[in-house]
Amino acid sequence: MAPVPLAVTTSTKVDAALVREARAVAARWGLPFLPRRSKEGIAPWFGVKADALVVVGGDGVTLWDAEGSFAFHAGMAHLRRMRLRDGEPDAFVRVAELRPGDSVLDCTLGLAQDALVASLAVGPGGRVVGVEKSLALAIVAGEGLKRYELGADSGPIEVVHADAHAYLKTLPSGSFDVVFFDPMFAKPKKAQPAFEVLRRFAEHAPLTPEALAEGRRVARRWVVVKGARYTDDLKKLGLQEEPGSRFTDVVWGRIGPVSGP
């Protein structure tokens, strides 16, 4: 039999509770569950049982393939949230003009770094929906967020596994305050091995003018796009770079909404 593209299993410390949790993860995302014996290695499974595995352990979920692994981690988002709580500015919050009670649609969720910042900016009365085309990354983010303590000052983050353009087409006009796109940078810098695993599973298609137009229909205030400095990412979409720090590789563009047809 050919290997399945993606499956769920447990870590090496197998017990009944962990098996139940792993089976629940598999059921939530419609994936097969592969039982694992205690201390059994998964390296021989790749290309035989599965191409990639979501491993459920006591410390959360980890995405594995034959070349490495990647786990959910709040990373810089945790630091950004701390700074935001201390009253320091955040580029995303500033450009999107996020405020308490807002609804935000993150069309390129990835590992939810910007969604985590948005959840704090919009507060408990707000809402953040993150759309992720890659099933593997949607699972890592979705399960990771279940285990991350957002705090009473943050709004919920809902994870949707879908193609963002197709998902936008299903939404009524003006249904979110802010629509956000963060396409995977076409020219990556050298990164840690774990990030390379993420890059292998991530969606690499550029943001299209058609998807941007749908975002403008859905947004009430702004469509915000993150790009890479020293590229024409924003220019290709007819966006101007917003003023910001020159000491970062990230640039921001935004455009207002349009009325529906």
Tab-separated table of C-alpha atoms in Angstrom:
chain	number	residue	atom	x	y	z
A	1	MET	CA	0.000	0.000	0.000
A	2	ALA	CA	1.130	3.534	-0.725
A	3	PRO	CA	1.880	5.740	2.279
A	4	VAL	CA	-0.785	8.226	3.342
A	5	PRO	CA	0.224	11.886	2.927
A	6	LEU	CA	-0.343	12.730	6.604
A	7	ALA	CA	-1.280	10.747	9.711
A	8	VAL	CA	-1.407	11.147	13.482
A	9	THR	CA	0.471	9.121	16.070
A	10	THR	CA	1.727	9.456	19.640
A	11	SER	CA	5.113	10.235	21.124
A	12	THR	CA	7.251	7.408	22.481
A	13	LYS	CA	5.793	7.731	26.000
A	14	VAL	CA	2.565	5.958	25.135
A	15	ASP	CA	-0.273	5.726	27.650
A	16	ALA	CA	-4.049	5.441	27.398
A	17	ALA	CA	-4.675	9.163	27.899
A	18	LEU	CA	-2.194	10.114	25.186
A	19	VAL	CA	-3.715	7.630	22.761
A	20	ARG	CA	-7.167	9.098	23.413
A	21	GLU	CA	-5.840	12.601	22.787
A	22	ALA	CA	-4.072	11.562	19.582
A	23	ARG	CA	-7.192	9.788	18.322
A	24	ALA	CA	-9.203	12.943	19.054
A	25	VAL	CA	-6.720	15.046	17.054
A	26	ALA	CA	-6.960	12.597	14.156
A	27	ALA	CA	-10.759	12.712	14.263
A	28	ARG	CA	-10.881	16.524	14.406
A	29	TRP	CA	-8.839	16.823	11.241
A	30	GLY	CA	-10.049	13.747	9.375
A	31	LEU	CA	-6.714	11.921	9.442
A	32	PRO	CA	-5.796	8.279	10.058
A	33	PHE	CA	-4.383	7.351	13.455
A	34	LEU	CA	-1.326	5.065	13.487
A	35	PRO	CA	-0.724	3.232	16.779
A	36	ARG	CA	2.830	3.356	18.078
A	37	ARG	CA	4.539	1.012	20.482
A	38	SER	CA	6.416	2.421	23.439
A	39	LYS	CA	9.861	3.705	22.368
A	40	GLU	CA	9.191	2.743	18.727
A	41	GLY	CA	11.012	5.000	16.268
A	42	ILE	CA	9.104	6.648	13.427
A	43	ALA	CA	11.984	7.081	10.972
A	44	PRO	CA	11.180	3.766	9.190
A	45	TRP	CA	7.564	4.883	8.740
A	46	PHE	CA	8.321	7.709	6.306
A	47	GLY	CA	7.623	6.709	2.736
A	48	VAL	CA	6.146	3.443	3.971
A	49	LYS	CA	3.273	4.251	6.316
A	50	ALA	CA	3.091	8.020	5.863
A	51	ASP	CA	4.883	10.893	4.150
A	52	ALA	CA	4.489	13.083	7.248
A	53	LEU	CA	3.258	12.670	10.806
A	54	VAL	CA	1.573	14.798	13.425
A	55	VAL	CA	3.031	13.469	16.685
A	56	VAL	CA	0.946	14.112	19.801
A	57	GLY	CA	2.933	14.224	23.032
A	58	GLY	CA	2.652	15.535	26.529
A	59	ASP	CA	4.024	18.901	25.391
A	60	GLY	CA	1.685	19.327	22.415
A	61	VAL	CA	1.878	18.417	18.742
A	62	THR	CA	4.900	18.242	16.455
A	63	LEU	CA	4.976	17.943	12.685
A	64	TRP	CA	7.527	15.441	11.401
A	65	ASP	CA	8.729	14.413	7.976
A	66	ALA	CA	11.796	12.453	6.882
A	67	GLU	CA	14.014	15.553	7.105
A	68	GLY	CA	13.032	17.124	10.402
A	69	SER	CA	10.334	18.383	12.723
A	70	PHE	CA	8.503	21.531	13.691
A	71	ALA	CA	6.341	22.302	16.728
A	72	PHE	CA	4.030	25.202	17.514
A	73	HIS	CA	5.753	27.971	19.442
A	74	ALA	CA	4.487	31.476	20.097
A	75	GLY	CA	8.028	32.723	19.479
A	76	MET	CA	8.258	36.418	18.638
A	77	ALA	CA	4.475	36.729	18.965
A	78	HIS	CA	4.804	36.135	22.698
A	79	LEU	CA	7.358	38.956	22.936
A	80	ARG	CA	5.204	41.230	20.774
A	81	ARG	CA	2.213	40.542	23.013
A	82	MET	CA	4.262	41.390	26.090
A	83	ARG	CA	5.368	44.665	24.507
A	84	LEU	CA	1.812	45.468	23.451
A	85	ARG	CA	0.630	44.934	27.018
A	86	ASP	CA	3.317	47.384	28.124
A	87	GLY	CA	1.974	50.011	25.760
A	88	GLU	CA	4.683	49.679	23.107
A	89	PRO	CA	3.684	49.976	19.422
A	90	ASP	CA	3.390	47.014	17.047
A	91	ALA	CA	3.678	47.485	13.271
A	92	PHE	CA	0.756	45.208	12.400
A	93	VAL	CA	-1.523	46.806	14.988
A	94	ARG	CA	-0.526	50.275	13.782
A	95	VAL	CA	-0.961	49.651	10.058
A	96	ALA	CA	-4.272	47.787	10.509
A	97	GLU	CA	-5.444	50.326	13.105
A	98	LEU	CA	-6.622	47.428	15.264
A	99	ARG	CA	-8.822	48.326	18.192
A	100	PRO	CA	-10.853	46.481	20.845
A	101	GLY	CA	-13.882	44.686	19.451
A	102	ASP	CA	-12.514	44.356	15.904
A	103	SER	CA	-12.875	41.263	13.743
A	104	VAL	CA	-9.739	40.182	11.844
A	105	LEU	CA	-9.424	37.642	9.041
A	106	ASP	CA	-5.858	36.337	8.714
A	107	CYS	CA	-5.793	34.700	5.273
A	108	THR	CA	-2.304	33.209	5.692
A	109	LEU	CA	-2.302	31.901	9.257
A	110	GLY	CA	0.955	29.908	9.211
A	111	LEU	CA	1.885	29.437	12.857
A	112	ALA	CA	-0.445	32.239	13.980
A	113	GLN	CA	2.226	34.788	14.889
A	114	ASP	CA	0.269	37.813	13.703
A	115	ALA	CA	-3.052	36.256	14.729
A	116	LEU	CA	-1.770	36.023	18.312
A	117	VAL	CA	-0.916	39.722	18.277
A	118	ALA	CA	-4.279	40.571	16.728
A	119	SER	CA	-6.138	38.565	19.392
A	120	LEU	CA	-4.651	40.795	22.091
A	121	ALA	CA	-5.236	43.993	20.121
A	122	VAL	CA	-8.938	43.225	19.533
A	123	GLY	CA	-9.453	41.974	23.072
A	124	PRO	CA	-12.071	39.583	24.452
A	125	GLY	CA	-14.837	41.392	22.571
A	126	GLY	CA	-13.075	40.873	19.241
A	127	ARG	CA	-12.609	37.955	16.928
A	128	VAL	CA	-9.742	36.525	14.891
A	129	VAL	CA	-10.209	33.910	12.173
A	130	GLY	CA	-7.094	32.331	10.682
A	131	VAL	CA	-7.256	30.576	7.310
A	132	GLU	CA	-4.493	28.131	6.410
A	133	LYS	CA	-4.351	26.205	3.130
A	134	SER	CA	-1.788	23.655	4.325
A	135	LEU	CA	-3.540	20.988	6.382
A	136	ALA	CA	-0.337	20.130	8.243
A	137	LEU	CA	0.232	23.741	9.316
A	138	ALA	CA	-3.449	24.236	10.154
A	139	ILE	CA	-3.204	21.282	12.536
A	140	VAL	CA	0.009	22.486	14.179
A	141	ALA	CA	-1.436	25.975	14.632
A	142	GLY	CA	-4.895	24.819	15.650
A	143	GLU	CA	-3.705	22.290	18.188
A	144	GLY	CA	-0.956	24.607	19.413
A	145	LEU	CA	-3.428	27.408	20.027
A	146	LYS	CA	-5.637	25.039	22.030
A	147	ARG	CA	-2.721	24.639	24.423
A	148	TYR	CA	-1.584	28.263	24.472
A	149	GLU	CA	-2.920	30.441	27.283
A	150	LEU	CA	-4.206	33.544	25.512
A	151	GLY	CA	-5.354	35.243	28.709
A	152	ALA	CA	-8.547	37.064	29.594
A	153	ASP	CA	-7.421	40.164	27.687
A	154	SER	CA	-7.393	38.394	24.300
A	155	GLY	CA	-10.051	37.394	21.806
A	156	PRO	CA	-10.476	33.844	20.485
A	157	ILE	CA	-8.628	32.587	17.407
A	158	GLU	CA	-10.588	30.273	15.120
A	159	VAL	CA	-8.543	28.134	12.711
A	160	VAL	CA	-10.023	27.263	9.322
A	161	HIS	CA	-8.379	24.842	6.888
A	162	ALA	CA	-9.187	26.281	3.460
A	163	ASP	CA	-7.847	28.080	0.425
A	164	ALA	CA	-8.077	31.755	1.385
A	165	HIS	CA	-9.326	32.985	-1.988
A	166	ALA	CA	-12.084	30.367	-2.073
A	167	TYR	CA	-12.967	31.091	1.552
A	168	LEU	CA	-13.191	34.829	0.920
A	169	LYS	CA	-15.704	34.190	-1.857
A	170	THR	CA	-18.050	32.547	0.653
A	171	LEU	CA	-18.119	35.597	2.955
A	172	PRO	CA	-20.575	38.492	2.858
A	173	SER	CA	-19.223	41.896	1.901
A	174	GLY	CA	-17.940	43.923	4.833
A	175	SER	CA	-17.931	40.968	7.222
A	176	PHE	CA	-14.515	41.692	8.804
A	177	ASP	CA	-12.927	44.938	9.933
A	178	VAL	CA	-9.471	43.912	8.694
A	179	VAL	CA	-8.329	41.301	6.182
A	180	PHE	CA	-4.652	40.355	6.359
A	181	PHE	CA	-2.303	38.588	3.930
A	182	ASP	CA	1.232	37.458	4.701
A	183	PRO	CA	2.389	35.430	1.663
A	184	MET	CA	5.483	33.280	2.119
A	185	PHE	CA	8.500	35.332	1.038
A	186	ALA	CA	9.811	34.160	-2.331
A	187	LYS	CA	13.475	34.745	-1.427
A	188	PRO	CA	14.053	33.204	1.986
A	189	LYS	CA	17.052	34.028	4.101
A	190	LYS	CA	18.986	31.274	5.782
A	191	ALA	CA	16.783	29.817	8.499
A	192	GLN	CA	16.857	27.283	11.291
A	193	PRO	CA	16.257	23.659	10.208
A	194	ALA	CA	12.870	23.660	11.958
A	195	PHE	CA	11.710	26.593	9.841
A	196	GLU	CA	12.714	24.715	6.722
A	197	VAL	CA	10.205	22.015	7.695
A	198	LEU	CA	7.546	24.714	7.915
A	199	ARG	CA	8.588	26.071	4.525
A	200	ARG	CA	8.231	22.618	2.933
A	201	PHE	CA	4.614	22.420	4.024
A	202	ALA	CA	3.656	26.083	3.538
A	203	GLU	CA	1.726	27.527	0.616
A	204	HIS	CA	4.143	29.317	-1.732
A	205	ALA	CA	1.721	30.791	-4.259
A	206	PRO	CA	1.922	34.592	-4.404
A	207	LEU	CA	-0.991	36.785	-3.446
A	208	THR	CA	-3.040	37.437	-6.589
A	209	PRO	CA	-4.859	40.640	-7.519
A	210	GLU	CA	-8.079	38.597	-7.562
A	211	ALA	CA	-7.633	37.448	-3.953
A	212	LEU	CA	-6.716	40.998	-2.935
A	213	ALA	CA	-9.918	42.246	-4.572
A	214	GLU	CA	-11.964	39.706	-2.632
A	215	GLY	CA	-10.228	40.840	0.537
A	216	ARG	CA	-11.223	44.436	-0.221
A	217	ARG	CA	-14.833	43.344	-0.650
A	218	VAL	CA	-14.836	41.538	2.693
A	219	ALA	CA	-12.942	44.223	4.660
A	220	ARG	CA	-14.688	47.153	6.316
A	221	ARG	CA	-11.522	49.138	7.122
A	222	TRP	CA	-8.281	47.827	5.635
A	223	VAL	CA	-6.702	45.007	3.719
A	224	VAL	CA	-3.158	44.727	5.084
A	225	VAL	CA	-0.355	42.940	3.223
A	226	LYS	CA	3.040	42.031	4.645
A	227	GLY	CA	5.942	41.890	2.223
A	228	ALA	CA	9.699	41.507	2.162
A	229	ARG	CA	12.012	44.500	1.891
A	230	TYR	CA	14.102	44.721	-1.288
A	231	THR	CA	11.401	42.960	-3.339
A	232	ASP	CA	8.567	44.286	-5.472
A	233	ASP	CA	5.967	42.211	-3.592
A	234	LEU	CA	3.808	45.211	-2.763
A	235	LYS	CA	4.398	47.127	-5.986
A	236	LYS	CA	3.108	44.203	-8.070
A	237	LEU	CA	-0.197	44.522	-6.219
A	238	GLY	CA	-0.391	48.277	-6.646
A	239	LEU	CA	0.364	48.914	-2.971
A	240	GLN	CA	2.622	51.558	-1.505
A	241	GLU	CA	4.932	50.768	1.386
A	242	GLU	CA	3.691	52.209	4.667
A	243	PRO	CA	6.185	54.257	6.719
A	244	GLY	CA	8.045	52.089	9.213
A	245	SER	CA	11.365	51.070	10.655
A	246	ARG	CA	14.240	50.742	8.223
A	247	PHE	CA	15.873	48.208	10.545
A	248	THR	CA	13.568	45.335	9.598
A	249	ASP	CA	13.270	43.032	6.596
A	250	VAL	CA	9.463	43.338	6.695
A	251	VAL	CA	7.420	46.019	4.945
A	252	TRP	CA	3.704	46.696	5.096
A	253	GLY	CA	1.099	47.838	2.624
A	254	ARG	CA	-2.601	48.502	2.996
A	255	ILE	CA	-5.601	49.371	0.891
A	256	GLY	CA	-9.145	50.315	1.742
A	257	PRO	CA	-12.348	48.380	1.040
A	258	VAL	CA	-14.501	48.453	-2.087
A	259	SER	CA	-18.216	47.947	-2.432
A	260	GLY	CA	-19.529	44.622	-3.641
A	261	PRO	CA	-20.805	44.146	-7.201
